[in-house]
Short mmCIF file of C-alpha atoms in Angstrom, two decimals:
data_model
loop_
_atom_site.label_atom_id
_atom_site.label_comp_id
_atom_site.label_asym_id
_atom_site.label_seq_id
_atom_site.Cartn_x
_atom_site.Cartn_y
_atom_site.Cartn_z
CA MET A 196 -14.22 -88.68 56.80
CA ALA A 197 -17.33 -87.90 58.92
CA GLY A 198 -18.78 -84.45 58.04
CA ILE A 199 -16.88 -84.12 54.86
CA GLU A 200 -18.95 -84.01 52.03
CA PRO A 201 -18.87 -83.00 48.07
CA GLN A 202 -20.97 -80.00 46.91
CA SER A 203 -24.46 -80.96 46.02
CA GLY A 204 -24.80 -82.81 42.69
CA ILE A 205 -21.12 -84.13 42.45
CA MET A 206 -22.19 -87.86 43.64
CA GLU A 207 -24.72 -87.57 40.77
CA ILE A 208 -21.98 -87.66 38.07
CA ALA A 209 -21.33 -91.02 36.57
CA LEU A 210 -17.56 -91.42 35.73
CA TYR A 211 -17.07 -90.74 32.11
CA VAL A 212 -15.67 -94.03 30.15
CA GLY A 213 -13.87 -93.03 26.98
CA GLY A 214 -13.31 -95.41 24.11
CA LYS A 215 -11.47 -98.59 24.62
CA SER A 216 -7.61 -98.75 23.41
CA SER A 217 -6.71 -102.30 24.02
CA VAL A 218 -8.11 -105.72 24.01
CA ASP A 219 -6.57 -108.30 26.39
CA GLY A 220 -4.64 -110.92 24.42
CA VAL A 221 -4.85 -108.96 21.00
CA SER A 222 -1.88 -106.84 19.46
CA ASN A 223 -2.23 -104.22 16.62
CA VAL A 224 -5.79 -103.57 17.49
CA ILE A 225 -7.71 -101.18 15.06
CA LYS A 226 -9.32 -98.63 17.22
CA LEU A 227 -12.50 -97.18 16.00
CA SER A 228 -13.77 -96.09 19.25
CA SER A 229 -12.69 -92.44 19.81
CA ASN A 230 -13.66 -90.69 16.51
CA GLU A 231 -9.94 -89.95 16.18
CA ASN A 232 -8.40 -88.82 12.70
CA PRO A 233 -6.88 -91.98 11.50
CA PHE A 234 -4.37 -89.83 9.44
CA GLY A 235 -2.97 -88.21 12.48
CA PRO A 236 -2.17 -84.55 12.95
CA SER A 237 -0.47 -82.58 9.82
CA GLN A 238 3.27 -82.62 9.19
CA ALA A 239 3.30 -79.03 9.72
CA ALA A 240 1.73 -79.39 13.50
CA GLN A 241 4.37 -82.26 14.14
CA ASP A 242 7.31 -79.87 12.92
CA ALA A 243 6.04 -77.24 15.08
CA VAL A 244 6.19 -79.31 18.21
CA ARG A 245 9.58 -80.29 17.68
CA ARG A 246 10.65 -76.66 17.23
CA SER A 247 9.00 -75.80 20.47
CA MET A 248 10.55 -78.60 22.59
CA HIS A 249 13.61 -76.32 23.51
CA GLU A 250 11.27 -73.82 25.18
CA MET A 251 9.63 -76.48 27.58
CA HIS A 252 11.14 -74.51 30.48
CA ARG A 253 9.29 -71.55 29.67
CA TYR A 254 5.85 -70.53 30.90
CA PRO A 255 3.10 -70.15 27.82
CA SER A 256 1.48 -66.78 27.34
CA THR A 257 -1.41 -66.22 29.47
CA ASP A 258 -3.44 -64.65 26.57
CA HIS A 259 -2.99 -67.30 23.70
CA ALA A 260 -2.71 -64.17 21.29
CA ALA A 261 -0.59 -66.13 18.57
CA LEU A 262 -3.27 -69.01 18.42
CA ARG A 263 -6.27 -66.79 18.64
CA GLY A 264 -4.86 -64.64 15.94
CA ALA A 265 -4.51 -67.69 13.56
CA ILE A 266 -7.84 -68.93 14.42
CA ALA A 267 -9.19 -65.46 13.77
CA GLU A 268 -7.32 -65.17 10.40
CA VAL A 269 -8.22 -68.67 8.90
CA TYR A 270 -11.96 -68.57 10.04
CA GLY A 271 -12.62 -64.79 9.48
CA LEU A 272 -13.30 -64.12 13.18
CA ASP A 273 -12.52 -61.61 15.71
CA ALA A 274 -9.78 -62.62 17.88
CA ALA A 275 -10.82 -60.72 20.80
CA ARG A 276 -13.98 -62.73 21.10
CA ILE A 277 -12.04 -66.14 21.10
CA ILE A 278 -11.18 -68.01 24.14
CA CYS A 279 -8.81 -71.17 24.37
CA GLY A 280 -9.18 -74.11 26.67
CA VAL A 281 -7.87 -77.63 27.19
CA GLY A 282 -10.03 -79.07 24.69
CA SER A 283 -13.43 -77.63 23.81
CA ASP A 284 -14.47 -79.54 27.07
CA GLU A 285 -12.71 -76.83 29.29
CA VAL A 286 -14.67 -74.13 27.47
CA LEU A 287 -17.83 -75.99 28.11
CA GLN A 288 -16.79 -76.00 31.72
CA PHE A 289 -16.12 -72.47 31.96
CA ILE A 290 -19.56 -71.59 30.52
CA ALA A 291 -21.33 -73.77 33.12
CA GLN A 292 -19.00 -72.51 35.88
CA ALA A 293 -19.79 -68.85 35.03
CA TYR A 294 -23.60 -69.02 34.15
CA ALA A 295 -25.29 -71.95 35.90
CA GLY A 296 -25.49 -73.05 39.71
CA PRO A 297 -27.99 -74.39 42.27
CA GLY A 298 -31.59 -73.77 41.17
CA ASP A 299 -30.83 -72.91 37.49
CA GLU A 300 -31.48 -75.82 34.55
CA VAL A 301 -29.29 -76.78 31.83
CA ILE A 302 -30.97 -78.22 28.82
CA HIS A 303 -29.32 -80.96 26.73
CA THR A 304 -30.65 -83.57 24.30
CA GLU A 305 -31.66 -87.24 24.68
CA HIS A 306 -28.62 -88.57 22.84
CA GLY A 307 -26.39 -85.39 23.30
CA PHE A 308 -22.85 -85.33 24.58
CA ALA A 309 -22.36 -86.76 27.97
CA MET A 310 -20.23 -84.02 29.43
CA TYR A 311 -23.57 -81.62 29.35
CA ARG A 312 -25.02 -83.44 32.34
CA ILE A 313 -21.78 -83.87 33.99
CA LEU A 314 -21.19 -80.21 33.83
CA ALA A 315 -24.70 -79.10 35.11
CA HIS A 316 -24.07 -81.51 38.15
CA ALA A 317 -20.69 -80.24 38.61
CA VAL A 318 -21.96 -76.84 39.24
CA GLY A 319 -24.97 -77.83 41.32
CA ALA A 320 -27.61 -76.90 38.32
CA THR A 321 -30.11 -79.47 37.29
CA PRO A 322 -29.78 -81.08 34.04
CA VAL A 323 -32.84 -81.24 31.72
CA GLU A 324 -32.94 -83.96 29.14
CA VAL A 325 -35.21 -83.25 25.90
CA PRO A 326 -36.46 -86.05 23.63
CA GLU A 327 -35.17 -85.75 20.24
CA ARG A 328 -37.14 -86.88 17.10
CA GLU A 329 -35.43 -90.16 15.64
CA ARG A 330 -32.20 -89.39 16.72
CA VAL A 331 -32.24 -85.64 15.56
CA VAL A 332 -32.45 -82.43 17.64
CA CYS A 333 -35.91 -81.07 18.08
CA VAL A 334 -36.24 -77.49 18.60
CA ASP A 335 -39.73 -77.42 19.65
CA ASN A 336 -38.82 -79.95 22.33
CA ILE A 337 -36.15 -77.90 23.36
CA LEU A 338 -38.44 -74.50 23.47
CA ALA A 339 -41.12 -76.44 25.27
CA ALA A 340 -38.74 -77.42 28.29
CA CYS A 341 -37.49 -73.88 28.80
CA ASN A 342 -38.56 -71.66 31.70
CA GLU A 343 -37.50 -69.07 33.87
CA ARG A 344 -34.91 -71.44 35.36
CA THR A 345 -33.30 -72.01 32.18
CA ARG A 346 -29.38 -70.68 31.87
CA ILE A 347 -27.86 -73.09 29.22
CA VAL A 348 -28.81 -74.88 26.24
CA PHE A 349 -26.27 -77.27 24.84
CA ILE A 350 -26.56 -78.56 21.31
CA ALA A 351 -23.63 -80.56 19.55
CA ASN A 352 -24.19 -79.92 15.89
CA PRO A 353 -23.34 -82.22 14.41
CA ASN A 354 -24.49 -84.33 17.18
CA ASN A 355 -22.27 -87.17 18.94
CA PRO A 356 -22.97 -90.17 18.96
CA THR A 357 -25.76 -89.98 16.48
CA GLY A 358 -23.87 -88.14 13.65
CA THR A 359 -27.07 -85.95 12.76
CA MET A 360 -27.33 -82.48 12.51
CA ILE A 361 -29.96 -79.61 12.21
CA GLY A 362 -30.02 -76.72 9.71
CA MET A 363 -29.11 -72.92 10.45
CA ALA A 364 -32.74 -72.05 10.08
CA GLU A 365 -33.62 -74.03 13.10
CA ILE A 366 -30.64 -73.03 15.03
CA GLU A 367 -31.57 -69.42 14.43
CA ARG A 368 -35.29 -70.13 15.47
CA LEU A 369 -33.98 -71.65 18.86
CA ALA A 370 -31.78 -68.63 19.48
CA GLU A 371 -34.63 -66.24 18.87
CA ASN A 372 -37.06 -67.94 21.17
CA LEU A 373 -35.01 -68.56 24.30
CA PRO A 374 -35.67 -67.05 27.51
CA PRO A 375 -33.78 -63.79 27.99
CA GLN A 376 -31.46 -65.09 30.72
CA ALA A 377 -30.39 -68.38 28.49
CA ILE A 378 -27.29 -69.03 26.59
CA LEU A 379 -27.45 -71.28 23.45
CA VAL A 380 -24.07 -73.21 23.18
CA LEU A 381 -23.43 -74.63 19.77
CA ASP A 382 -20.69 -77.42 20.29
CA GLY A 383 -18.87 -77.75 16.96
CA ALA A 384 -16.37 -80.44 17.72
CA TYR A 385 -17.29 -82.16 14.34
CA ALA A 386 -18.10 -78.94 12.53
CA GLU A 387 -15.02 -79.13 10.08
CA PHE A 388 -16.31 -82.34 8.66
CA VAL A 389 -19.17 -80.51 7.23
CA GLU A 390 -18.49 -78.71 3.85
CA GLY A 391 -19.49 -75.10 3.92
CA TYR A 392 -20.84 -75.11 7.66
CA ASP A 393 -19.44 -72.34 9.94
CA GLY A 394 -20.53 -73.91 13.11
CA GLY A 395 -22.79 -70.75 13.89
CA ALA A 396 -20.21 -68.44 13.61
CA ARG A 397 -22.55 -65.96 11.76
CA LEU A 398 -25.24 -66.17 14.18
CA VAL A 399 -22.93 -65.83 17.11
CA ALA A 400 -21.82 -62.32 15.38
CA ALA A 401 -25.54 -61.32 15.16
CA ARG A 402 -26.54 -62.14 18.63
CA ASP A 403 -25.58 -61.80 22.29
CA ASN A 404 -27.18 -65.09 23.48
CA VAL A 405 -25.11 -67.57 21.30
CA LEU A 406 -21.72 -69.02 21.75
CA MET A 407 -20.13 -71.79 19.74
CA THR A 408 -17.20 -74.25 20.66
CA ARG A 409 -14.64 -76.17 18.32
CA THR A 410 -11.78 -78.46 19.16
CA PHE A 411 -8.56 -79.26 17.71
CA SER A 412 -9.14 -83.15 18.70
CA LYS A 413 -11.07 -84.43 15.76
CA ILE A 414 -10.12 -83.33 12.03
CA TYR A 415 -6.81 -81.70 13.23
CA GLY A 416 -5.67 -85.04 14.96
CA LEU A 417 -4.42 -83.35 18.17
CA GLY A 418 -6.52 -85.21 20.56
CA GLY A 419 -3.35 -86.12 22.71
CA ILE A 420 -2.38 -82.42 23.19
CA ARG A 421 -5.97 -81.30 24.11
CA VAL A 422 -6.61 -77.82 22.53
CA GLY A 423 -10.17 -76.33 21.80
CA TRP A 424 -11.73 -72.98 21.53
CA GLY A 425 -14.89 -70.87 22.05
CA TYR A 426 -16.29 -68.04 20.17
CA GLY A 427 -18.90 -65.60 21.69
CA PRO A 428 -20.28 -62.22 22.48
CA GLN A 429 -17.54 -60.05 23.75
CA ALA A 430 -19.33 -59.70 27.26
CA ILE A 431 -19.52 -63.54 27.72
CA ILE A 432 -15.86 -64.04 26.72
CA ASP A 433 -14.72 -61.64 29.13
CA VAL A 434 -16.57 -63.35 31.80
CA LEU A 435 -15.04 -66.66 30.86
CA ASN A 436 -11.66 -65.41 30.77
CA ARG A 437 -12.03 -64.64 34.72
CA VAL A 438 -12.66 -68.19 35.49
CA ARG A 439 -9.79 -69.53 32.92
CA GLN A 440 -6.35 -70.43 34.48
CA PRO A 441 -3.95 -68.33 33.15
CA PHE A 442 -1.50 -70.78 31.96
CA ASN A 443 -4.17 -73.53 30.95
CA LEU A 444 -2.61 -74.27 27.68
CA SER A 445 1.16 -75.50 27.31
CA ASN A 446 3.49 -73.86 24.65
CA ILE A 447 3.27 -77.29 22.77
CA ALA A 448 -0.14 -77.38 22.64
CA LEU A 449 -0.36 -73.68 21.29
CA THR A 450 2.38 -74.22 19.04
CA ALA A 451 0.97 -77.35 17.42
CA ALA A 452 -2.73 -75.85 17.35
CA GLU A 453 -1.46 -72.84 15.45
CA ALA A 454 0.52 -74.72 12.88
CA ALA A 455 -2.52 -77.20 12.71
CA VAL A 456 -5.04 -74.44 12.16
CA ARG A 457 -3.02 -72.81 9.27
CA ASP A 458 -2.57 -76.16 7.41
CA THR A 459 -6.01 -75.47 5.49
CA ALA A 460 -4.77 -77.81 2.74
CA TYR A 461 -4.58 -80.57 5.18
CA VAL A 462 -7.76 -80.00 6.56
CA GLU A 463 -9.52 -80.27 3.31
CA LYS A 464 -7.71 -83.34 2.64
CA CYS A 465 -9.02 -85.05 5.79
CA ARG A 466 -12.40 -83.74 5.09
CA ALA A 467 -12.57 -85.22 1.63
CA GLU A 468 -11.17 -88.42 2.69
CA ASN A 469 -13.67 -88.69 5.56
CA SER A 470 -16.46 -87.89 3.30
CA ARG A 471 -15.69 -90.69 0.73
CA LEU A 472 -14.94 -93.40 3.57
CA ARG A 473 -18.15 -92.22 5.74
CA ALA A 474 -20.34 -92.88 2.37
CA TRP A 475 -18.82 -96.19 1.66
CA LEU A 476 -18.84 -97.40 5.23
CA ALA A 477 -22.49 -96.61 5.56
CA GLU A 478 -23.44 -98.22 2.18
CA ALA A 479 -21.38 -101.45 3.11
CA LEU A 480 -22.99 -101.89 6.24
CA ALA A 481 -26.77 -101.32 4.89
CA GLU A 482 -25.64 -104.13 2.19
CA HIS A 483 -25.10 -106.11 5.42
CA GLY A 484 -28.39 -105.42 6.99
CA VAL A 485 -27.04 -102.78 9.43
CA PRO A 486 -28.61 -99.31 8.76
CA SER A 487 -27.21 -95.78 9.86
CA ASP A 488 -28.74 -92.37 9.85
CA ALA A 489 -26.92 -89.99 7.22
CA SER A 490 -23.80 -89.03 9.38
CA THR A 491 -22.22 -85.62 8.95
CA ALA A 492 -19.60 -86.54 11.36
CA ASN A 493 -16.55 -88.73 11.21
CA PHE A 494 -18.41 -91.62 12.53
CA VAL A 495 -21.43 -93.70 11.72
CA LEU A 496 -24.34 -95.05 14.20
CA ALA A 497 -24.73 -98.52 13.16
CA ARG A 498 -28.09 -99.82 14.15
CA PHE A 499 -28.99 -103.36 15.15
CA GLY A 500 -32.03 -105.30 15.52
CA ASP A 501 -31.99 -105.29 19.60
CA PRO A 502 -29.39 -104.59 22.36
CA ASP A 503 -28.60 -108.41 22.54
CA GLU A 504 -27.43 -108.45 18.68
CA ALA A 505 -25.50 -105.11 19.32
CA ALA A 506 -23.65 -106.45 22.18
CA ALA A 507 -22.85 -109.87 20.44
CA CYS A 508 -21.45 -107.78 17.57
CA ASP A 509 -19.25 -105.78 19.88
CA THR A 510 -17.84 -109.08 21.61
CA TYR A 511 -17.21 -110.50 18.26
CA LEU A 512 -15.41 -107.41 16.83
CA GLN A 513 -13.24 -107.25 19.94
CA GLY A 514 -12.20 -110.88 19.16
CA GLN A 515 -11.12 -109.64 15.82
CA GLY A 516 -9.07 -106.85 17.33
CA ILE A 517 -11.63 -104.28 16.19
CA LEU A 518 -12.74 -101.69 18.82
CA ILE A 519 -15.72 -99.61 18.27
CA ARG A 520 -18.07 -97.86 20.95
CA ARG A 521 -21.19 -99.07 22.83
CA VAL A 522 -23.43 -96.32 23.36
CA THR A 523 -25.86 -97.84 25.94
CA SER A 524 -25.14 -94.74 28.12
CA TYR A 525 -26.70 -92.79 25.47
CA LYS A 526 -30.04 -94.50 25.59
CA LEU A 527 -28.95 -96.20 22.28
CA PRO A 528 -28.26 -99.71 23.37
CA ALA A 529 -29.17 -101.47 20.09
CA ALA A 530 -26.56 -99.36 18.34
CA LEU A 531 -22.81 -99.18 17.83
CA ARG A 532 -20.83 -95.96 17.00
CA ILE A 533 -17.93 -96.64 14.47
CA THR A 534 -15.15 -94.18 13.70
CA VAL A 535 -14.45 -93.65 10.07
CA GLY A 536 -11.04 -94.79 9.93
CA ASP A 537 -8.60 -95.25 7.00
CA GLU A 538 -9.73 -97.31 4.06
CA ALA A 539 -8.24 -100.51 5.17
CA SER A 540 -9.94 -99.96 8.81
CA CYS A 541 -13.14 -99.17 7.05
CA ARG A 542 -12.88 -102.38 4.86
CA ARG A 543 -12.06 -104.55 7.71
CA VAL A 544 -14.79 -103.60 10.00
CA ALA A 545 -17.16 -103.88 7.50
CA HIS A 546 -16.06 -107.20 6.32
CA CYS A 547 -16.27 -108.65 9.98
CA ILE A 548 -19.66 -107.15 10.67
CA GLY A 549 -20.62 -108.87 7.53
CA LEU A 550 -19.35 -112.14 8.83
CA PHE A 551 -21.16 -111.40 12.22
CA LYS A 552 -24.46 -111.11 10.17
CA ALA A 553 -23.87 -114.21 8.47
CA GLY A 554 -23.67 -116.46 11.64
CA ALA A 555 -20.09 -115.96 12.76
CA ARG A 556 -19.55 -115.96 16.48
#
């Protein structure tokens, strides 16, 4: 209708395109396009969902106390400084909504998660893209881009879609040197895949300008239920809870996530299997002439000679019933992101890429 216009920045948002789930004419595809846990959720989480089904007519809690308590217990955190959302994406949305707007700048890195740019535009802020160094976040470049308009710096560590990460010393240097009005957000969607990495929790506890986010969609295998959480300074969490809808998470989601986070043995098993198969897949691809950076997540970024070769390989794999992820929108047109699946899936995709490199089309 004439005269009805969206808020400034909304039409700058390109619609998000998720990983493919099907191929026309192909049944029983191997889906390696969305970084899902190939082993699914733990039995404990599945049992918890079954038990909760008889209470679907009841409203969920508004404070998520049981889930926050479980997260705090398992990770050694202060439950009062935890906020829960519909995936970590919603927590990131709360941050942008509460702390950025027209005239402000939101920094993200060259190959960083697409949602950062989307969130900046959604609140009318200006997204500022900062170059990486060989597909690794560069703290010096981020600091050089900061100014009096910088309000949020988003970093995925490990990063998606590159799989690379930077050490805590560099993250601490970044936090220490940010402008006083800026918040550093450490997106830890893949943090659980890194042995001994706390996602930045100790830094959050020590500073008033750092917040970390986590998700149940990856190692916990609950992507279809959508639960995430954030941990930050009490003052920031208080602000975020003011924009959070009171019933944003269902009873089923809360119950499943609580059971999942307490099943630490299952998480350890998934981490170990991912580490083993990730190393095998990267080595197998390298033997076929397809290099990748050392990944710390549950995927590898396979690099091809040029964009045409990457596109041709994607097409060939689809014909074999294997779905991976093109990352052209992340300015990586000559690369394909491949989720680390179960052993059979890893062997299958490596074999097919080997056939492609040998001339199969």
